[in-house]
Amino acid sequence: MRALHCCIFANSVHRNGMPMPQQTSLFSPATIGRDLLAGSVVFLVALPLCLGIALASGADLFSGLLSGIVGGLVVAAISGSSSSVSGPAAGLTAIVAAQIASLGSFEAFLLAVVVAGLIQIGFGIARCGALSAFFPSSVIKGLLAAIGIILILKQIPHVFGHDSDPEGEMAFQQPDHQNTFSELLTLLGGEIHLGAMVIGLVSVALLVFWDRVPVLKRSLVPSPLIVVILGVGLSFGFVGLGEDWAIGASHLVQIPIAASLAEFTGFLRLPDFTQFSNPAIYFAALTIAVVASLETLLNLEAVDKLDPAKRNSPPSRELVAQGCGNLVCGLIGGLPVTSVIVRGSVNVGAGAKTKLSALTHGALLLLSVALLPAYMNMIPLAALAAILLVTGFKLASPKLFKQMWDEGRYQFLPFIITVVAIILTDLLIGIVVGLGVSVLFILNSNLRRPIRRIVETRLAGDVLNIELANQVSFLNRAALGRVLNEVKRGTNVQIDATDSDYIDPDVLSLIRDFKDNTAPARNIAVNLKGFKTKYALHDELQFADYSTRELQDQMSAEQVLEVLQAGNHRFATGTRINRDLGRQVNATSAGQNPFAAILSCIDSRVPAELVFDLGVGDIFSVRVAGNVIGTKSLGSLEFAIGVAGVKLIVVLGHTRCGAVTSAVQLISEGRSAHAATGCQHLQAIVDEIAPSVNEHWPDWLETLTKDEFEQEVDQVAARNVLHTAKQILSRSEVIRNGVYQGRVKVVGALYDVKTGCIQFLEQAALELRSEERS
């Protein structure tokens, strides 16, 4: 058992692939005081909840207390959570009551709890806790909000002294034949106890006041503890004020009191092992194990979200801990336990730092049951109800509802449906409804957007790029089929499975049928890319996804410009093409046929192939600081036009250009680049930028703010682009002749380093005047 315990602990240090944070020492001087006080607060809240849940389940009151003790001592000792607290669960009351009746005796039910504990231990060893990673956050937050609202609605009657419904009962339909809302209406009929109401309202006021005063909120003394002491004091003060004010037994905690040790041990019940051959035992055990595990994992996720330190609890280890707890509960006569969100939220709110608070709560439950039941029975239920009521307001804060609304309908609808379903049914049914709605939204999302579609403007026509997801299930088949059916005749389609780890056989069959039958019939060229060997779909190239000589000859300068504009739009909007660069390297190894030449700055933020979303072999890239023209760079552009057959030259400048900024500063100060930097060859670049600098700049440079200066530099950068374009035309005969003949175009563009967008500058500024052509 020790080896198993160590193995589980070692294997639970990672959750969802992420390292678990180190646990703080239980007995650290920095946390022990806060943990002991938080455990005391949780104990006070858990005491009536244990009794109420036992009563609602149709079991002995003592069985609920035993579950609370086991949840605090056994489960907490094994659990890896610092904030979760376990005990009898309101979500299991209906199942417990039904199984006790079905199995015929409480002892037979205890045997089912023992088997359920063993099943949960198996779940934990099998790492089934990893399923918690798939719970939608909207459902978790809906659970928190719903518990908060239920606490508010259920505790209001108790605050006013109406205690007919057991404390801790969370279902919409109540054992007293009322429901959550009709119970509130009984208060209007006068079913209010004045003494309990005063204690309840004063307790609520004190809790709110304590939370609003910073000094009190930061103090080591928790306000719930003060509320309980105050409630007991007021209860004694009301004794002589008559029946309407005196707090009777029905309005107090009611722990069973044993007159002797023999009577106390008589509260313990043993399972009926003679029922081992009864199949109904195992069906009941499986039901309890599955439901308790689901509720535990959901509550664990919810409590982790409340934890200020944002620690992640190991879910598989928690299943083992819960299994051990239920094994013990079944052996001594307790109800099944789970992680309980109400206890956990109170624990977090009370400032717990480690699981010592949960252990403390269990120890205090044991102490109160064994030695101090008479003193515990002095606590008014109204004071405890006030603590839960305030906790409910914290869980169901308007801020949470606004946050979910702001996140859009795909988050808000599952959230609000979960809230409503839990309030109108019970915890278990509501969670199942919430998970079902989330699954429907996921299915809907898969049906509508299972793949990434990007249309790329290419030399030979548009290419529809279909990028498959990491996991492509049969649920994606309908949507992919719709996409393929919508492909027009003569289109080029590229299906990319590079990032796919799994593709359902039905989807593979659909792709094969489209490639082999539908595409040829519609004159559609299909490229396959990235399919694993096991799929029997090999990479296939039916059209070139790079620039070829034939495509280069077919395109005009205007069409090339459209390709560049479309590419930058993809770059700026985050829809870049996932290119097979390795294949393009092999395809262009024998020769290149670029369709454009880009003269750009050496700035590292402006890589031309990336900002235009291009591949290998698509462009000539000439880079020089300040994107100025010189003899060597001009010779490179002439080669592109005169020898390689390029149709378009783009002079690409950019905002916040360091070369332009330096040139402006040097010119305004009247200094040379050599004198300022020690570099011998920078002055040539400054001289090329100089004609674009405002000749009156030195007179008012010092009056500009930082933002105004940057704007002026950007304007100089734009003028420098146009100046360079004109210099290319005026200094290169071969490029000028290409423009005269209408087969070449020279354009200017300015890249915005903040947005990634490229603005193509005024074309008229780059056209040669008619007199210059003669």
Short mmCIF file of C-alpha atoms in Angstrom, two decimals, residues 148-595:
data_model
loop_
_atom_site.label_atom_id
_atom_site.label_comp_id
_atom_site.label_asym_id
_atom_site.label_seq_id
_atom_site.Cartn_x
_atom_site.Cartn_y
_atom_site.Cartn_z
CA GLY A 148 -23.91 30.79 -5.08
CA ILE A 149 -27.52 31.47 -6.10
CA ILE A 150 -28.75 28.27 -4.44
CA LEU A 151 -26.95 29.20 -1.23
CA ILE A 152 -28.65 32.59 -1.29
CA LEU A 153 -32.12 31.13 -1.96
CA LYS A 154 -31.76 28.21 0.46
CA GLN A 155 -30.26 30.20 3.33
CA ILE A 156 -32.72 33.10 3.33
CA PRO A 157 -35.39 31.01 5.12
CA HIS A 158 -32.83 29.82 7.69
CA VAL A 159 -31.66 33.40 8.29
CA PHE A 160 -35.28 34.27 9.16
CA GLY A 161 -35.69 31.22 11.40
CA HIS A 162 -37.66 29.01 9.00
CA ASP A 163 -35.77 25.71 9.39
CA SER A 164 -38.16 23.06 8.04
CA ASP A 165 -35.83 22.25 5.11
CA PRO A 166 -32.63 20.44 6.23
CA GLU A 167 -29.52 22.63 6.16
CA GLY A 168 -27.29 21.54 3.27
CA GLU A 169 -30.13 20.25 1.09
CA MET A 170 -29.50 21.70 -2.40
CA ALA A 171 -32.18 20.19 -4.66
CA PHE A 172 -35.03 22.23 -6.14
CA GLN A 173 -37.68 19.81 -4.81
CA GLN A 174 -37.27 19.68 -1.03
CA PRO A 175 -38.01 16.94 1.54
CA ASP A 176 -40.57 19.24 3.22
CA HIS A 177 -42.64 19.10 -0.03
CA GLN A 178 -41.75 22.67 -0.94
CA ASN A 179 -39.38 23.85 -3.66
CA THR A 180 -36.67 26.46 -3.53
CA PHE A 181 -39.00 29.31 -4.51
CA SER A 182 -42.16 28.25 -2.66
CA GLU A 183 -40.09 27.97 0.52
CA LEU A 184 -39.37 31.69 0.22
CA LEU A 185 -43.09 32.42 -0.10
CA THR A 186 -43.76 30.77 3.25
CA LEU A 187 -41.85 33.63 4.86
CA LEU A 188 -44.58 35.99 3.65
CA GLY A 189 -47.11 33.86 5.49
CA GLY A 190 -45.48 34.73 8.78
CA GLU A 191 -43.38 31.60 9.33
CA ILE A 192 -40.57 33.67 10.84
CA HIS A 193 -38.89 33.29 14.21
CA LEU A 194 -38.00 36.69 15.61
CA GLY A 195 -35.01 35.61 17.66
CA ALA A 196 -33.46 33.59 14.85
CA MET A 197 -34.16 36.43 12.41
CA VAL A 198 -32.34 38.95 14.59
CA ILE A 199 -29.36 36.62 14.91
CA GLY A 200 -29.37 35.98 11.15
CA LEU A 201 -29.64 39.61 10.05
CA VAL A 202 -27.11 40.85 12.60
CA SER A 203 -24.72 38.10 11.45
CA VAL A 204 -25.12 39.11 7.78
CA ALA A 205 -24.54 42.77 8.65
CA LEU A 206 -21.43 41.90 10.66
CA LEU A 207 -20.00 39.76 7.86
CA VAL A 208 -20.54 42.49 5.26
CA PHE A 209 -19.14 45.18 7.56
CA TRP A 210 -16.10 43.05 8.41
CA ASP A 211 -15.39 42.53 4.71
CA ARG A 212 -15.64 46.27 3.97
CA VAL A 213 -13.20 47.44 6.67
CA PRO A 214 -9.60 46.79 5.50
CA VAL A 215 -8.17 46.50 9.02
CA LEU A 216 -10.73 43.88 10.04
CA LYS A 217 -10.47 42.02 6.73
CA ARG A 218 -6.70 41.66 7.13
CA SER A 219 -6.91 40.57 10.76
CA LEU A 220 -6.16 36.99 11.76
CA VAL A 221 -9.59 36.57 13.39
CA PRO A 222 -12.10 35.31 10.76
CA SER A 223 -15.45 37.03 10.78
CA PRO A 224 -17.47 33.74 10.65
CA LEU A 225 -15.96 32.74 14.00
CA ILE A 226 -17.09 36.07 15.51
CA VAL A 227 -20.55 35.53 14.00
CA VAL A 228 -20.91 32.12 15.67
CA ILE A 229 -19.79 33.44 19.05
CA LEU A 230 -22.17 36.39 18.70
CA GLY A 231 -24.99 34.06 17.68
CA VAL A 232 -24.50 31.84 20.72
CA GLY A 233 -24.40 34.91 22.97
CA LEU A 234 -27.62 36.35 21.53
CA SER A 235 -29.26 32.94 21.80
CA PHE A 236 -28.59 32.89 25.54
CA GLY A 237 -29.76 36.51 25.80
CA PHE A 238 -33.14 35.66 24.23
CA VAL A 239 -33.93 32.85 26.69
CA GLY A 240 -36.14 34.93 28.97
CA LEU A 241 -37.91 36.90 26.22
CA GLY A 242 -40.65 34.42 25.41
CA GLU A 243 -41.30 31.74 22.79
CA ASP A 244 -41.04 34.11 19.81
CA TRP A 245 -37.52 35.07 20.82
CA ALA A 246 -36.08 32.01 22.55
CA ILE A 247 -34.00 29.82 20.22
CA GLY A 248 -35.40 26.31 20.52
CA ALA A 249 -33.79 23.01 19.56
CA SER A 250 -35.33 23.10 16.06
CA HIS A 251 -33.32 26.26 15.32
CA LEU A 252 -30.02 24.91 16.65
CA VAL A 253 -27.41 22.42 15.49
CA GLN A 254 -28.52 18.91 16.51
CA ILE A 255 -25.61 16.47 16.91
CA PRO A 256 -26.64 13.03 18.25
CA ILE A 257 -25.43 12.70 21.86
CA ALA A 258 -24.25 9.35 23.18
CA ALA A 259 -24.69 8.70 26.90
CA SER A 260 -21.80 6.23 26.98
CA LEU A 261 -18.89 4.93 24.96
CA ALA A 262 -20.86 1.82 24.12
CA GLU A 263 -23.72 3.93 22.77
CA PHE A 264 -21.24 6.04 20.78
CA THR A 265 -19.65 2.99 19.13
CA GLY A 266 -23.16 1.76 18.46
CA PHE A 267 -23.56 4.61 16.00
CA LEU A 268 -21.03 2.84 13.77
CA ARG A 269 -22.52 0.48 11.16
CA LEU A 270 -20.76 -2.31 9.29
CA PRO A 271 -21.43 -3.33 5.68
CA ASP A 272 -23.38 -6.50 4.97
CA PHE A 273 -20.71 -8.66 3.34
CA THR A 274 -23.23 -11.45 2.72
CA GLN A 275 -24.52 -9.34 -0.19
CA PHE A 276 -21.28 -9.72 -2.19
CA SER A 277 -23.00 -12.02 -4.69
CA ASN A 278 -25.84 -9.58 -5.29
CA PRO A 279 -25.42 -7.97 -8.79
CA ALA A 280 -27.39 -4.93 -7.62
CA ILE A 281 -24.52 -4.08 -5.25
CA TYR A 282 -22.11 -3.66 -8.15
CA PHE A 283 -24.55 -1.63 -10.24
CA ALA A 284 -25.09 0.70 -7.27
CA ALA A 285 -21.32 0.86 -6.66
CA LEU A 286 -20.57 1.77 -10.27
CA THR A 287 -23.27 4.46 -10.19
CA ILE A 288 -21.90 5.97 -6.99
CA ALA A 289 -18.28 5.79 -8.23
CA VAL A 290 -18.99 7.44 -11.58
CA VAL A 291 -21.25 10.18 -10.20
CA ALA A 292 -19.00 10.90 -7.20
CA SER A 293 -15.91 11.04 -9.44
CA LEU A 294 -17.59 13.39 -11.90
CA GLU A 295 -18.79 15.67 -9.11
CA THR A 296 -15.37 15.60 -7.46
CA LEU A 297 -13.51 16.54 -10.65
CA LEU A 298 -15.92 19.39 -11.39
CA ASN A 299 -15.76 20.73 -7.84
CA LEU A 300 -11.98 20.40 -7.83
CA GLU A 301 -11.74 22.51 -11.00
CA ALA A 302 -14.14 25.06 -9.52
CA VAL A 303 -12.24 25.41 -6.23
CA ASP A 304 -8.95 25.76 -8.12
CA LYS A 305 -10.45 28.72 -9.99
CA LEU A 306 -11.27 30.35 -6.64
CA ASP A 307 -7.79 29.78 -5.22
CA PRO A 308 -5.94 33.16 -5.09
CA ALA A 309 -2.62 31.33 -5.63
CA LYS A 310 -4.09 29.64 -8.76
CA ARG A 311 -2.65 26.24 -7.83
CA ASN A 312 -3.68 23.20 -9.85
CA SER A 313 -4.78 20.14 -7.90
CA PRO A 314 -3.77 16.72 -9.33
CA PRO A 315 -7.12 15.18 -10.38
CA SER A 316 -6.05 11.52 -10.57
CA ARG A 317 -4.57 11.69 -7.10
CA GLU A 318 -7.83 13.24 -5.92
CA LEU A 319 -9.77 10.25 -7.29
CA VAL A 320 -7.53 7.92 -5.30
CA ALA A 321 -8.07 10.05 -2.19
CA GLN A 322 -11.84 10.03 -2.67
CA GLY A 323 -11.77 6.28 -3.26
CA CYS A 324 -9.89 5.73 -0.01
CA GLY A 325 -12.38 7.98 1.76
CA ASN A 326 -15.39 6.10 0.42
CA LEU A 327 -13.75 2.78 1.27
CA VAL A 328 -13.44 3.92 4.90
CA CYS A 329 -16.95 5.43 4.93
CA GLY A 330 -18.42 2.14 3.73
CA LEU A 331 -16.57 0.19 6.41
CA ILE A 332 -17.71 2.35 9.37
CA GLY A 333 -21.21 3.48 8.33
CA GLY A 334 -20.70 6.82 6.57
CA LEU A 335 -22.32 8.29 3.47
CA PRO A 336 -20.27 8.54 0.24
CA VAL A 337 -18.03 11.62 0.02
CA THR A 338 -16.92 13.94 -2.75
CA SER A 339 -15.09 17.22 -3.02
CA VAL A 340 -17.70 19.81 -2.00
CA ILE A 341 -17.73 23.26 -3.58
CA VAL A 342 -19.51 24.92 -0.63
CA ARG A 343 -16.88 23.78 1.86
CA GLY A 344 -14.07 24.57 -0.59
CA SER A 345 -15.31 28.09 -1.29
CA VAL A 346 -15.69 28.82 2.44
CA ASN A 347 -12.18 27.42 2.96
CA VAL A 348 -10.72 29.72 0.29
CA GLY A 349 -12.71 32.68 1.58
CA ALA A 350 -11.43 32.10 5.09
CA GLY A 351 -7.86 32.42 3.85
CA ALA A 352 -6.67 28.78 3.89
CA LYS A 353 -3.12 28.32 2.58
CA THR A 354 -2.60 24.54 2.77
CA LYS A 355 -4.65 21.40 3.28
CA LEU A 356 -3.99 21.69 7.03
CA SER A 357 -7.27 23.63 7.12
CA ALA A 358 -9.18 20.63 5.72
CA LEU A 359 -7.44 18.33 8.23
CA THR A 360 -8.31 20.75 11.03
CA HIS A 361 -11.96 20.80 10.01
CA GLY A 362 -12.03 16.98 10.14
CA ALA A 363 -10.35 16.87 13.53
CA LEU A 364 -12.79 19.41 14.96
CA LEU A 365 -15.74 17.42 13.62
CA LEU A 366 -14.41 14.32 15.38
CA LEU A 367 -13.80 16.25 18.59
CA SER A 368 -17.25 17.84 18.55
CA VAL A 369 -19.01 14.53 17.93
CA ALA A 370 -17.02 12.56 20.50
CA LEU A 371 -16.53 15.07 23.32
CA LEU A 372 -18.42 18.32 22.77
CA PRO A 373 -21.82 17.57 21.18
CA ALA A 374 -23.74 19.45 23.86
CA TYR A 375 -21.72 22.61 23.29
CA MET A 376 -22.00 22.37 19.50
CA ASN A 377 -25.76 22.08 19.86
CA MET A 378 -25.81 25.64 21.23
CA ILE A 379 -24.97 27.14 17.82
CA PRO A 380 -27.98 28.79 16.07
CA LEU A 381 -28.60 27.68 12.50
CA ALA A 382 -29.33 31.33 11.59
CA ALA A 383 -25.72 32.33 12.29
CA LEU A 384 -24.38 29.51 10.11
CA ALA A 385 -26.93 30.35 7.40
CA ALA A 386 -25.63 33.94 7.38
CA ILE A 387 -22.10 32.67 6.65
CA LEU A 388 -23.38 30.57 3.72
CA LEU A 389 -25.56 33.41 2.46
CA VAL A 390 -22.61 35.82 2.23
CA THR A 391 -20.53 33.07 0.60
CA GLY A 392 -23.28 32.68 -1.99
CA PHE A 393 -23.15 36.37 -2.89
CA LYS A 394 -19.39 36.07 -3.42
CA LEU A 395 -19.78 33.05 -5.72
CA ALA A 396 -22.62 34.54 -7.77
CA SER A 397 -21.23 38.04 -8.16
CA PRO A 398 -22.62 40.29 -10.93
CA LYS A 399 -19.03 40.68 -12.13
CA LEU A 400 -18.96 36.99 -13.09
CA PHE A 401 -22.17 37.30 -15.12
CA LYS A 402 -20.85 40.37 -16.93
CA GLN A 403 -17.57 38.63 -17.68
CA MET A 404 -19.37 35.65 -19.24
CA TRP A 405 -21.64 37.96 -21.24
CA ASP A 406 -18.64 39.84 -22.60
CA GLU A 407 -17.04 36.56 -23.75
CA GLY A 408 -19.85 35.98 -26.26
CA ARG A 409 -22.71 33.58 -26.71
CA TYR A 410 -20.54 30.47 -27.03
CA GLN A 411 -19.43 31.01 -23.45
CA PHE A 412 -22.50 32.74 -22.00
CA LEU A 413 -25.20 30.31 -23.17
CA PRO A 414 -23.62 27.14 -21.68
CA PHE A 415 -22.88 29.18 -18.55
CA ILE A 416 -26.42 30.50 -18.03
CA ILE A 417 -28.06 27.20 -19.02
CA THR A 418 -25.90 25.41 -16.44
CA VAL A 419 -26.91 27.96 -13.81
CA VAL A 420 -30.64 27.65 -14.54
CA ALA A 421 -30.53 23.85 -14.82
CA ILE A 422 -28.77 23.41 -11.46
CA ILE A 423 -31.16 25.82 -9.72
CA LEU A 424 -34.29 24.17 -11.14
CA THR A 425 -33.20 20.54 -10.70
CA ASP A 426 -30.20 19.54 -8.63
CA LEU A 427 -26.43 19.66 -8.83
CA LEU A 428 -25.97 16.42 -10.75
CA ILE A 429 -28.70 16.94 -13.37
CA GLY A 430 -27.71 20.57 -13.85
CA ILE A 431 -24.07 19.68 -14.50
CA VAL A 432 -25.07 16.99 -16.99
CA VAL A 433 -27.30 19.49 -18.79
CA GLY A 434 -24.48 22.05 -18.85
CA LEU A 435 -21.99 19.52 -20.21
CA GLY A 436 -24.54 18.43 -22.82
CA VAL A 437 -25.08 22.00 -23.99
CA SER A 438 -21.32 22.56 -24.17
CA VAL A 439 -20.93 19.41 -26.26
CA LEU A 440 -23.64 20.69 -28.62
CA PHE A 441 -21.78 23.98 -29.01
CA ILE A 442 -18.54 22.09 -29.66
CA LEU A 443 -20.28 19.92 -32.26
CA ASN A 444 -21.79 23.00 -33.85
CA SER A 445 -18.38 24.65 -33.97
CA ASN A 446 -16.87 21.54 -35.55
CA LEU A 447 -19.62 21.40 -38.13
CA ARG A 448 -19.20 25.04 -39.07
CA ARG A 449 -15.46 25.61 -38.70
CA PRO A 450 -13.60 22.30 -38.63
CA ILE A 451 -10.85 23.47 -40.95
CA ARG A 452 -8.89 26.57 -41.81
CA ARG A 453 -9.64 27.86 -45.30
CA ILE A 454 -7.41 30.44 -46.95
CA VAL A 455 -7.77 31.65 -50.51
CA GLU A 456 -4.41 32.61 -52.01
CA THR A 457 -4.10 34.75 -55.13
CA ARG A 458 -1.47 33.05 -57.28
CA LEU A 459 -0.06 33.65 -60.74
CA ALA A 460 -2.05 30.79 -62.23
CA GLY A 461 -5.26 31.71 -60.41
CA ASP A 462 -6.62 31.48 -56.90
CA VAL A 463 -5.60 28.54 -54.72
CA LEU A 464 -7.93 27.26 -52.00
CA ASN A 465 -5.75 26.12 -49.09
CA ILE A 466 -7.55 23.72 -46.74
CA GLU A 467 -5.59 23.18 -43.53
CA LEU A 468 -6.90 20.28 -41.45
CA ALA A 469 -7.00 20.48 -37.65
CA ASN A 470 -4.87 18.48 -35.23
CA GLN A 471 -7.73 16.03 -34.60
CA VAL A 472 -10.12 15.43 -37.50
CA SER A 473 -13.00 13.23 -36.33
CA PHE A 474 -16.05 11.86 -38.12
CA LEU A 475 -17.89 14.93 -36.82
CA ASN A 476 -15.86 17.01 -39.28
CA ARG A 477 -16.85 14.93 -42.30
CA ALA A 478 -20.02 16.85 -43.14
CA ALA A 479 -18.34 20.26 -42.96
CA LEU A 480 -15.32 19.14 -45.02
CA GLY A 481 -17.66 17.59 -47.56
CA ARG A 482 -19.55 20.87 -47.83
CA VAL A 483 -16.31 22.79 -48.38
CA LEU A 484 -15.18 20.40 -51.12
CA ASN A 485 -18.59 20.45 -52.82
CA GLU A 486 -18.43 24.24 -53.00
CA VAL A 487 -15.11 24.24 -54.90
CA LYS A 488 -15.67 25.77 -58.34
CA ARG A 489 -14.63 24.13 -61.59
CA GLY A 490 -11.05 24.76 -62.64
CA THR A 491 -9.93 25.69 -59.13
CA ASN A 492 -6.63 24.66 -57.58
CA VAL A 493 -7.06 23.05 -54.14
CA GLN A 494 -4.34 22.22 -51.64
CA ILE A 495 -5.29 19.95 -48.70
CA ASP A 496 -2.74 20.30 -45.91
CA ALA A 497 -2.55 17.66 -43.15
CA THR A 498 0.83 18.72 -41.80
CA ASP A 499 -0.50 19.49 -38.31
CA SER A 500 -2.94 16.56 -38.10
CA ASP A 501 -2.17 13.81 -35.61
CA TYR A 502 -5.38 11.90 -36.28
CA ILE A 503 -7.75 11.77 -39.26
CA ASP A 504 -10.88 9.64 -39.10
CA PRO A 505 -11.11 6.89 -41.78
CA ASP A 506 -14.42 8.34 -43.04
CA VAL A 507 -12.71 11.69 -43.63
CA LEU A 508 -9.81 9.99 -45.43
CA SER A 509 -12.29 8.17 -47.64
CA LEU A 510 -13.98 11.49 -48.46
CA ILE A 511 -10.64 13.07 -49.43
CA ARG A 512 -9.67 10.08 -51.61
CA ASP A 513 -13.01 10.16 -53.40
CA PHE A 514 -12.69 13.89 -54.04
CA LYS A 515 -9.14 13.60 -55.39
CA ASP A 516 -9.70 10.50 -57.52
CA ASN A 517 -13.24 11.03 -58.79
CA THR A 518 -14.86 14.41 -58.13
CA ALA A 519 -11.84 16.65 -58.83
CA PRO A 520 -10.95 15.19 -62.27
CA ALA A 521 -14.59 15.41 -63.35
CA ARG A 522 -14.69 19.12 -62.42
CA ASN A 523 -11.22 19.96 -63.76
CA ILE A 524 -9.98 20.67 -60.23
CA ALA A 525 -6.26 20.25 -59.51
CA VAL A 526 -5.55 18.84 -56.05
CA ASN A 527 -2.31 19.02 -54.09
CA LEU A 528 -1.97 16.75 -51.04
CA LYS A 529 0.48 17.72 -48.35
CA GLY A 530 1.58 16.36 -45.00
CA PHE A 531 -0.46 13.10 -44.91
CA LYS A 532 1.12 10.34 -42.83
CA THR A 533 2.19 7.13 -44.56
CA LYS A 534 -0.36 5.05 -42.64
CA TYR A 535 -3.20 6.94 -44.34
CA ALA A 536 -2.18 5.64 -47.80
CA LEU A 537 -2.49 9.20 -49.11
CA HIS A 538 0.89 10.31 -50.39
CA ASP A 539 1.94 13.87 -51.04
CA GLU A 540 0.92 14.70 -54.58
CA LEU A 541 1.60 17.81 -56.70
CA GLN A 542 -0.89 18.51 -59.50
CA PHE A 543 -0.12 22.24 -59.77
CA ALA A 544 2.88 24.39 -58.87
CA ASP A 545 2.59 26.37 -55.65
CA TYR A 546 5.64 28.47 -56.56
CA SER A 547 6.57 30.81 -59.39
CA THR A 548 7.42 29.13 -62.72
CA ARG A 549 8.60 30.65 -66.02
CA GLU A 550 5.26 29.95 -67.70
CA LEU A 551 3.31 31.62 -64.93
CA GLN A 552 5.72 34.54 -64.82
CA ASP A 553 5.21 35.19 -68.56
CA GLN A 554 1.42 35.09 -68.24
CA MET A 555 1.10 37.68 -65.50
CA SER A 556 0.93 41.45 -65.89
CA ALA A 557 2.45 43.93 -63.46
CA GLU A 558 -1.04 44.78 -62.15
CA GLN A 559 -1.76 41.12 -61.43
CA VAL A 560 1.55 40.72 -59.60
CA LEU A 561 0.66 43.77 -57.50
CA GLU A 562 -2.66 42.13 -56.57
CA VAL A 563 -0.78 39.03 -55.42
CA LEU A 564 1.41 41.14 -53.14
CA GLN A 565 -1.54 43.08 -51.73
CA ALA A 566 -3.44 39.88 -51.00
CA GLY A 567 -0.36 38.37 -49.34
CA ASN A 568 0.10 41.33 -47.02
CA HIS A 569 -3.57 41.19 -46.09
CA ARG A 570 -3.10 37.55 -45.03
CA PHE A 571 0.01 38.48 -43.05
CA ALA A 572 -1.68 41.38 -41.24
CA THR A 573 -4.81 39.36 -40.41
CA GLY A 574 -2.96 36.28 -39.15
CA THR A 575 -4.04 33.96 -41.99
CA ARG A 576 -0.66 33.19 -43.53
CA ILE A 577 -0.35 30.13 -45.76
CA ASN A 578 1.30 27.06 -44.22
CA ARG A 579 3.85 26.48 -47.01
CA ASP A 580 5.89 23.38 -47.66
CA LEU A 581 9.19 25.25 -47.90
CA GLY A 582 11.18 22.04 -48.23
CA ARG A 583 9.26 21.09 -51.34
CA GLN A 584 9.68 24.59 -52.75
CA VAL A 585 13.45 24.40 -52.14
CA ASN A 586 13.61 21.19 -54.19
CA ALA A 587 11.33 22.55 -56.90
CA THR A 588 13.38 25.73 -57.39
CA SER A 589 16.82 24.10 -57.12
CA ALA A 590 17.19 23.96 -60.92
CA GLY A 591 16.28 27.63 -61.46
CA GLN A 592 14.26 30.61 -60.28
CA ASN A 593 11.50 32.68 -61.85
CA PRO A 594 10.52 35.44 -59.40
CA PHE A 595 7.62 37.67 -60.36
#
